[in-house]
CSV table of C-alpha atoms in Angstrom, one decimal:
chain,number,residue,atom,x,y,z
A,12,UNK,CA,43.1,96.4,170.6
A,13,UNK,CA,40.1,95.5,169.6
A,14,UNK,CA,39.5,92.0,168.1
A,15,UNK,CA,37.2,93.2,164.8
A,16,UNK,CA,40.1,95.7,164.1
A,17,UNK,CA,42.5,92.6,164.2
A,18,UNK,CA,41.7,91.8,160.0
A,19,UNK,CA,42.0,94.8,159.2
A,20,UNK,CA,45.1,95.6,160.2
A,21,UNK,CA,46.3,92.3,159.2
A,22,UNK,CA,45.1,93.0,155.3
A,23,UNK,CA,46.0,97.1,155.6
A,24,UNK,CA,50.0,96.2,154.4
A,25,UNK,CA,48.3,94.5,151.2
A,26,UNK,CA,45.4,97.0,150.5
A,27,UNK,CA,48.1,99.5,150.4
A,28,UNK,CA,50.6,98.0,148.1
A,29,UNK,CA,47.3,97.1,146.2
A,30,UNK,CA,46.2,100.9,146.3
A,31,UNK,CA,49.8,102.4,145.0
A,32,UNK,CA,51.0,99.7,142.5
A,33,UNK,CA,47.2,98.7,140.5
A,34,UNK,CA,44.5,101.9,141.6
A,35,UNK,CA,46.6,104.8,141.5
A,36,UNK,CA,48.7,104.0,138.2
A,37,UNK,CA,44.7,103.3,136.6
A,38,UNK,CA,43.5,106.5,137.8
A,39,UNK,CA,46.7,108.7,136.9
A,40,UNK,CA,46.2,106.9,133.3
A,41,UNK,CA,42.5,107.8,133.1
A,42,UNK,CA,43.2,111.7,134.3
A,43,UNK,CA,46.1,112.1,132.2
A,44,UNK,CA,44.3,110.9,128.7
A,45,UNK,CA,42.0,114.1,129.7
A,46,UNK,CA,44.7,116.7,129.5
A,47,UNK,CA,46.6,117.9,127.2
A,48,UNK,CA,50.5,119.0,127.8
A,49,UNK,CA,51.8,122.0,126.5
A,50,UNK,CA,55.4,123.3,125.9
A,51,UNK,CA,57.1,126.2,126.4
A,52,UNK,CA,60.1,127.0,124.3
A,53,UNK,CA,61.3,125.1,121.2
A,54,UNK,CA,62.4,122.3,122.8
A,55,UNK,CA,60.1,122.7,125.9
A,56,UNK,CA,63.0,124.2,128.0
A,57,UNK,CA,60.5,126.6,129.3
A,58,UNK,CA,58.2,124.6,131.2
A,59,UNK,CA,55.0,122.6,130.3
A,60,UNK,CA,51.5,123.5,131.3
A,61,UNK,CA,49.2,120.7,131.5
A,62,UNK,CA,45.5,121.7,130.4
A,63,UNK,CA,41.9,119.9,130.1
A,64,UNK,CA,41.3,118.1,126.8
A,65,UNK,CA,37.8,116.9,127.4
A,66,UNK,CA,37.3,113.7,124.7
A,67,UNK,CA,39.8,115.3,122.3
A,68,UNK,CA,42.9,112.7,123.2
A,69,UNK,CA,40.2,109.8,122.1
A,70,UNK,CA,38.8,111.5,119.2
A,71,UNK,CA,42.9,111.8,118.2
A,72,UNK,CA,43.3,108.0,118.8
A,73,UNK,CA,40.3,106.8,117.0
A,74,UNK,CA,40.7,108.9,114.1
A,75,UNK,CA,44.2,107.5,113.7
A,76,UNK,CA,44.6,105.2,111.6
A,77,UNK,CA,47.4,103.6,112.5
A,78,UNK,CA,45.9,102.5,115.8
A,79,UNK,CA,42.4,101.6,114.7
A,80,UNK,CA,44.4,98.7,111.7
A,81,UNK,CA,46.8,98.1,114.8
A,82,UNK,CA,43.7,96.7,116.8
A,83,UNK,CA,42.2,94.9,113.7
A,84,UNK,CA,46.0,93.2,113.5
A,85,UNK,CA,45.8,92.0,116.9
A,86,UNK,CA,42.2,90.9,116.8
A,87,UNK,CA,42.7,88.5,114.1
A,88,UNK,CA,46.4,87.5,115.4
A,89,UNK,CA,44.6,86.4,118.7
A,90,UNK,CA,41.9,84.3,116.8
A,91,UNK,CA,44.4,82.6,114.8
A,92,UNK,CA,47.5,82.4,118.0
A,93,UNK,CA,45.8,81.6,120.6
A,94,UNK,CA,43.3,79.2,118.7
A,95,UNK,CA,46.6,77.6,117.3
A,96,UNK,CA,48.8,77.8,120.9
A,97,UNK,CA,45.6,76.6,123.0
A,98,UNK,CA,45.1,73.1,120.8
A,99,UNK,CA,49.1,72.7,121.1
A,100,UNK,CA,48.8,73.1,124.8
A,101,UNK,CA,46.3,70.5,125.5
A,102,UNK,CA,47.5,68.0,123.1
A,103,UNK,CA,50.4,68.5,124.7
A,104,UNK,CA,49.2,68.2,128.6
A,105,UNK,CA,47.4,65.0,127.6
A,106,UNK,CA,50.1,62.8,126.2
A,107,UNK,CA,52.3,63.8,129.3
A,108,UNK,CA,49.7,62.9,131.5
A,109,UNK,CA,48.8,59.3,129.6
A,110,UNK,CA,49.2,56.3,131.2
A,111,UNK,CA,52.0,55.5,127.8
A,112,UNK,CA,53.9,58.7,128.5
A,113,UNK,CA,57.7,58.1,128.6
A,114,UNK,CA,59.5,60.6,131.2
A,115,UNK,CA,56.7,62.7,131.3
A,116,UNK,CA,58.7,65.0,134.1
A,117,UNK,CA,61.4,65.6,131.7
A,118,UNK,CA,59.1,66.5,128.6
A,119,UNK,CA,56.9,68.8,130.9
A,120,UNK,CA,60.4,70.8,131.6
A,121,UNK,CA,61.5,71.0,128.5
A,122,UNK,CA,58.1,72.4,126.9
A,123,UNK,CA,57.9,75.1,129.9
A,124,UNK,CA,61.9,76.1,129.3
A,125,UNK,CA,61.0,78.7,126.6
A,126,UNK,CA,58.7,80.3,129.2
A,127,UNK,CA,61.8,81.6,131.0
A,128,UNK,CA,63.5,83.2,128.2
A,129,UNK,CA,62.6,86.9,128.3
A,130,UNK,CA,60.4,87.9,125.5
A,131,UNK,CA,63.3,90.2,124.3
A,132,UNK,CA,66.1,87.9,124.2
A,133,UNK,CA,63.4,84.9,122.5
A,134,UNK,CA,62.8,87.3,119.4
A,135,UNK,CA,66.6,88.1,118.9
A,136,UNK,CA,67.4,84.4,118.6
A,137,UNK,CA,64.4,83.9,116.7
A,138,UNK,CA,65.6,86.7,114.4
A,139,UNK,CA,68.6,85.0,113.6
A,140,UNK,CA,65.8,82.1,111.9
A,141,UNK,CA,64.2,84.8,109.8
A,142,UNK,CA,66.6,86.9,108.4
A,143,UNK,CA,67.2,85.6,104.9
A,144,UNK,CA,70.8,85.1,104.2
A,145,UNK,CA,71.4,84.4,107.7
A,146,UNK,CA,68.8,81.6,108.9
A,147,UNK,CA,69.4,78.3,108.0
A,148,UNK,CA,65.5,77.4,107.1
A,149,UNK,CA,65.3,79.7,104.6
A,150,UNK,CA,68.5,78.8,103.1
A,151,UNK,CA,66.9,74.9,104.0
A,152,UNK,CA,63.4,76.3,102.0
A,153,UNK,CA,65.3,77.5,99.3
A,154,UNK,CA,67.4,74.2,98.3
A,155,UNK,CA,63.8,72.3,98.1
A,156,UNK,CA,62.7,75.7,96.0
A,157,UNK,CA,60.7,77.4,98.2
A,158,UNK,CA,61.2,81.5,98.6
A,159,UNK,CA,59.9,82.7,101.8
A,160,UNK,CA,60.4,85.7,103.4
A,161,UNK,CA,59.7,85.7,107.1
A,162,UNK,CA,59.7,89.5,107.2
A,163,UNK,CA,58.0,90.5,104.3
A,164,UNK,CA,54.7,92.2,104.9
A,165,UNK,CA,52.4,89.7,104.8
A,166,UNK,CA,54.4,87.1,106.2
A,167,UNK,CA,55.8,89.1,109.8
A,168,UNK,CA,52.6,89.0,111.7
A,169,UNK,CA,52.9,85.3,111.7
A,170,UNK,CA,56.6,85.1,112.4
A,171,UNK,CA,55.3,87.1,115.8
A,172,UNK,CA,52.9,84.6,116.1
A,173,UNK,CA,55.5,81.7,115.9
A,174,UNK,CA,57.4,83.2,118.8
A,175,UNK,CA,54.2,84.1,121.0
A,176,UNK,CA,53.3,80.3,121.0
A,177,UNK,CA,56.9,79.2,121.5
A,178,UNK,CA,57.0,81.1,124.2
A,179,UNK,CA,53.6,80.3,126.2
A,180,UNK,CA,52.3,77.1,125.4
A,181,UNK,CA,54.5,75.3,127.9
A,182,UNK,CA,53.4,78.0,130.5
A,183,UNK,CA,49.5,77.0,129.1
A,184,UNK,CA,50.1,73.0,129.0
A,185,UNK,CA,51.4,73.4,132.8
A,186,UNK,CA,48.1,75.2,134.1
A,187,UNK,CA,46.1,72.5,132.2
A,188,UNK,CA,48.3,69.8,133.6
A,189,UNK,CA,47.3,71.2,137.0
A,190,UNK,CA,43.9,70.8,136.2
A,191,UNK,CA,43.9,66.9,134.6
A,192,UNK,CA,45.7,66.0,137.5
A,193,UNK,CA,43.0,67.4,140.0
A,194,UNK,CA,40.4,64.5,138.4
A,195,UNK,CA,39.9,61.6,140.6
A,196,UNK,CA,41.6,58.4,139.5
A,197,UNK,CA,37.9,57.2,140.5
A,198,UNK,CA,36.6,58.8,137.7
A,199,UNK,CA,39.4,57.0,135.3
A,200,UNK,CA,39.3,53.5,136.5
A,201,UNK,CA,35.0,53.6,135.9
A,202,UNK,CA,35.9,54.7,132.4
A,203,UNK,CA,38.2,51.8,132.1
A,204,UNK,CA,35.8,49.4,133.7
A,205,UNK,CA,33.1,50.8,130.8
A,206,UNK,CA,36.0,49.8,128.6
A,207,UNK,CA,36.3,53.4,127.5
A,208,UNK,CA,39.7,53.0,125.2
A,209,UNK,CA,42.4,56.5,125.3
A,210,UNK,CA,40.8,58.8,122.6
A,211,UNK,CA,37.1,58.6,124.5
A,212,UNK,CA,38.5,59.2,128.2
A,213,UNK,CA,40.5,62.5,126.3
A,214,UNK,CA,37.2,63.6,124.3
A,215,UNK,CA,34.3,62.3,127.5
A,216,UNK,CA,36.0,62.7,130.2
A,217,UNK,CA,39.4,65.0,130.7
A,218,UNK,CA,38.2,67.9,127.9
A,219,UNK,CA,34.9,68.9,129.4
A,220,UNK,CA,36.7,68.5,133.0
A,221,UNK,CA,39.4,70.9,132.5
A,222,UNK,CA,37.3,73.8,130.8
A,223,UNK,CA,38.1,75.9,133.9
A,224,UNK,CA,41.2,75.5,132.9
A,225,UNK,CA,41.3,76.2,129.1
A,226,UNK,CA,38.9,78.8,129.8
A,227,UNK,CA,41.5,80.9,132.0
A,228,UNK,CA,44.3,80.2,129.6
A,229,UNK,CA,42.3,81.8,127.0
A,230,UNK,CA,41.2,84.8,129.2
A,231,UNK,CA,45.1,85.0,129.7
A,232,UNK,CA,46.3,84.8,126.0
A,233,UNK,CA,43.5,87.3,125.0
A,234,UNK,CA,44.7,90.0,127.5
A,235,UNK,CA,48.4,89.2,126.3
A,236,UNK,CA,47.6,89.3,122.9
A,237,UNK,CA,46.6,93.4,123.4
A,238,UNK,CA,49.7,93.6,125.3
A,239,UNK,CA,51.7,92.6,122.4
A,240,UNK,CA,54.7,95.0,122.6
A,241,UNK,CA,58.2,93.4,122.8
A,242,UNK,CA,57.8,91.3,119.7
A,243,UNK,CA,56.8,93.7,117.2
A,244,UNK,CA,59.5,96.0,118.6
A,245,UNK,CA,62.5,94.1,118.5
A,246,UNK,CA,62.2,93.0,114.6
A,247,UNK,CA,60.8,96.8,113.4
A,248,UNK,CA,64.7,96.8,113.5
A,249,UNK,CA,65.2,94.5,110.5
A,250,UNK,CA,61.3,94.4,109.2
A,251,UNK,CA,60.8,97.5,107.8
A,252,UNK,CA,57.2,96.5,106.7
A,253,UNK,CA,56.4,96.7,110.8
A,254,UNK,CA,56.1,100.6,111.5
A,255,UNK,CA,56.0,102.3,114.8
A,256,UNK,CA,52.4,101.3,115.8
A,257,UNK,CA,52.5,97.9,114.3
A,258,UNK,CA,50.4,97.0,117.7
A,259,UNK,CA,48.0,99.2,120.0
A,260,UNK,CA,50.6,99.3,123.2
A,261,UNK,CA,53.5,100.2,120.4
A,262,UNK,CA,51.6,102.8,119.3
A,263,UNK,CA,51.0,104.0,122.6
A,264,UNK,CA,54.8,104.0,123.3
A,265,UNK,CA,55.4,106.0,120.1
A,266,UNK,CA,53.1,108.5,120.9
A,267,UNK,CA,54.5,109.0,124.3
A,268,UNK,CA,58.0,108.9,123.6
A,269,UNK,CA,58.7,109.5,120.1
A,270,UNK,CA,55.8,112.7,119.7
A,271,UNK,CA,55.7,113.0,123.3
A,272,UNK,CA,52.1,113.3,123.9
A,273,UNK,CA,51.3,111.4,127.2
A,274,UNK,CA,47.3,112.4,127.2
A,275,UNK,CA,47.2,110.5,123.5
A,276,UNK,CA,48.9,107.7,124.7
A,277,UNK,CA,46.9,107.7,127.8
A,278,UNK,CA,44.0,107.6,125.8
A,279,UNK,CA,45.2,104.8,123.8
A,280,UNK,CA,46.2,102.8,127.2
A,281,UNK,CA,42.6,103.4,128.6
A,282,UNK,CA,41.2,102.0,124.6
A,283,UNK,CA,43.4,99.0,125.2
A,284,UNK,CA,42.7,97.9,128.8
A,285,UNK,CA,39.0,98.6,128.1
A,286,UNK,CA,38.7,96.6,125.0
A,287,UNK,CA,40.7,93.9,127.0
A,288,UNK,CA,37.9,93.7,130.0
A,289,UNK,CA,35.5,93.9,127.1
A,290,UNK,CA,36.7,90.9,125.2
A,291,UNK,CA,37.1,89.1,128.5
A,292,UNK,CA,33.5,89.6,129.5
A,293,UNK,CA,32.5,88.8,126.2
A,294,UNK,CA,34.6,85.5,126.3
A,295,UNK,CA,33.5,84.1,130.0
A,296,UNK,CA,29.7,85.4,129.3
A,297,UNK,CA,29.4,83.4,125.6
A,298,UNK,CA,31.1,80.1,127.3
A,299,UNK,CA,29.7,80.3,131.0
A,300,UNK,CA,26.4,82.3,130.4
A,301,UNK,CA,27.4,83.3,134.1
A,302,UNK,CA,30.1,85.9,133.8
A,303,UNK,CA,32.9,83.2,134.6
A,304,UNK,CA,32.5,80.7,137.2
C-alpha cells in the first residue's frame, strides 16, 4: 500500500457516514421541494406519481401565511430568549467560578440537570405549572390577585420561552465555564496585584475573554430557536391559541403529515435551514467582521 493512500483510507469510514447521514438527507430535501407528488385514487391506493414543480412548492410556502407569522414568531422569540437565557448563563458561569463560590461542583450539576430531561417530557411537567386550575402558581397568583393565564394567546409564546431557557442555560453556562477556566491564573493574580476588585475582573477581564465562547452559544440558540418544534407541539394539546404551524418546522410537519404534501414541506425545510445559515452569517460577520474566527 502506498503511504499517501494511508489518510485516506483512514478518513474514508467517516466521509462515508458523513456522506449518508448530513449530504444525502440535504440533497434529497432540496430535490424533493422541486416536485410535486400526485395521487391516484381517493385515498391514493393507486399509486403516486412524483412530477417537477419548478419554484411552485416556495411560492406555496411564502404565500402562506401561517408560515411567513410563524417565522416572525420565532424571530422575535429568539431576540427576547436567547438575549434573556445568554445573560442567565454567564451570570451564572461567573459566580461558580468566583473565588467566594460555595460548592461550585454541586451548583454547576444541578443547573445542567434540566439539560437531560428530554424536551418532551420537560414541557409535560411544565404543563402541569400552566394549566389553570391545576398549577399551583396560578392558584399562588390568584390569592395575591393576580389573573394570569399561561396559555392564553398572548401569554403562550413566553411560557415556551420559560421552558427553552430552563432547559439550555445550564448546557450554555457549562460551555462558558469551559472557556473562563481556559484564562491563565497569570492573568488573575496581575489584576489583583492592580487591585482590580470582583465586578472589574468580570466586566475587564473574563467578558471580553470568553466572547468565543458566548459567541458560539448564541450561534447555537439561534439555530435551535428555528428548530423550535417539540415545545409548541406538546401544549397545542391544551393551548388552543397555538395552531398547527405555531413554528416554521411545525408547520413543516403539518404539511407533510397532516396534508401530506412532502415537496411543500421540503420547501419549507430548505426556507428554514437557509434563513438559519443566513442569521448565522449575519451574526459572526456583525460581531467578528471576519466571518467567525
Amino acid at each position: 500500500m502506498k503511504k499517501n493512500a494511508a489518510p485516506y483510507l483512514l478518513v474514508a469510514p467517516f466521509m462515508l457516514v458523513f456522506l449518508l447521514t448530513f449530504i444525502v438527507p440535504i440533497v434529497v430535501a432540496v430535490a424533493q421541494s422541486f416536485t410535486r407528488t400526485g395521487y391516484a385514487g381517493l385515498y391514493g391506493e393507486g399509486g403516486t406519481t412524483e412530477t417537477f414543480a419548478g419554484w411552485d412548492n416556495y411560492a406555496t410556502a411564502l404565500a402562506n401565511a401561517n408560515f411567513t407569522q410563524s417565522i416572525g414568531r420565532v424571530l422575535l422569540f429568539g431576540v427576547v430568549q436567547v438575549t434573556v437565557m445568554i445573560a442567565a448563563a454567564t451570570v451564572l458561569a461567573l459566580l461558580l467560578e468566583s473565588a467566594a463560590a460555595r460548592w461550585p461542583g454541586l451548583f454547576r450539576a444541578l443547573y445542567f440537570m434540566p439539560y437531560g430531561v428530554p424536551g418532551v417530557i420537560a414541557t409535560i411537567l411544565w404543563s402541569f405549572l400552566y394549566i389553570p386550575g391545576l398549577s399551583p402558581i396560578v392558584d399562588a397568583l390568584a390569592v395575591v390577585g393576580i389573573e394570569y393565564d399561561f396559555l392564553a394567546e398572548g401569554n403562550v409564546l413566553w411560557s415556551i420561552a420559560n421552558i427553552v431557557t430552563w432547559a439550555y442555560t445550564g448546557y450554555n453556562m457549562l460551555i462558558i465555564i469551559a472557556q473562563l477556566k481556559a484564562i491563565p491564573a497569570e492573568v488573575y493574580e496581575a489584576a489583583k496585584v492592580d487591585g482590580a476588585g470582583p465586578v472589574r475582573i468580570a466586566t475587564s477581564i473574563q467578558i471580553p475573554l470568553i466572547r468565543p465562547a458566548l459567541l458560539l452559544t448564541i450561534v447555537f440558540s439561534i439555530i435551535g430557536t428555528l428548530q423550535l418544534f417539540a415545545e409548541p407541539q406538546i401544549l397545542a394539546t391544551i393551548a388552543p391559541a397555538i395552531n398547527t404551524e405555531y413554528t416554521p418546522n411545525y408547520s413543516a410537519y403539518t404539511w407533510a403529515f397532516q396534508y401530506n404534501d412532502y415537496g411543500v414541506a421540503a420547501a419549507e425545510a430548505v426556507i428554514i435551514a437557509a434563513a438559519a445559515f443566513i442569521l448565522s452569517f449575519i451574526f459572526l460577520r456583525a460581531t467578528t467582521g471576519r466571518g467567525g474566527d
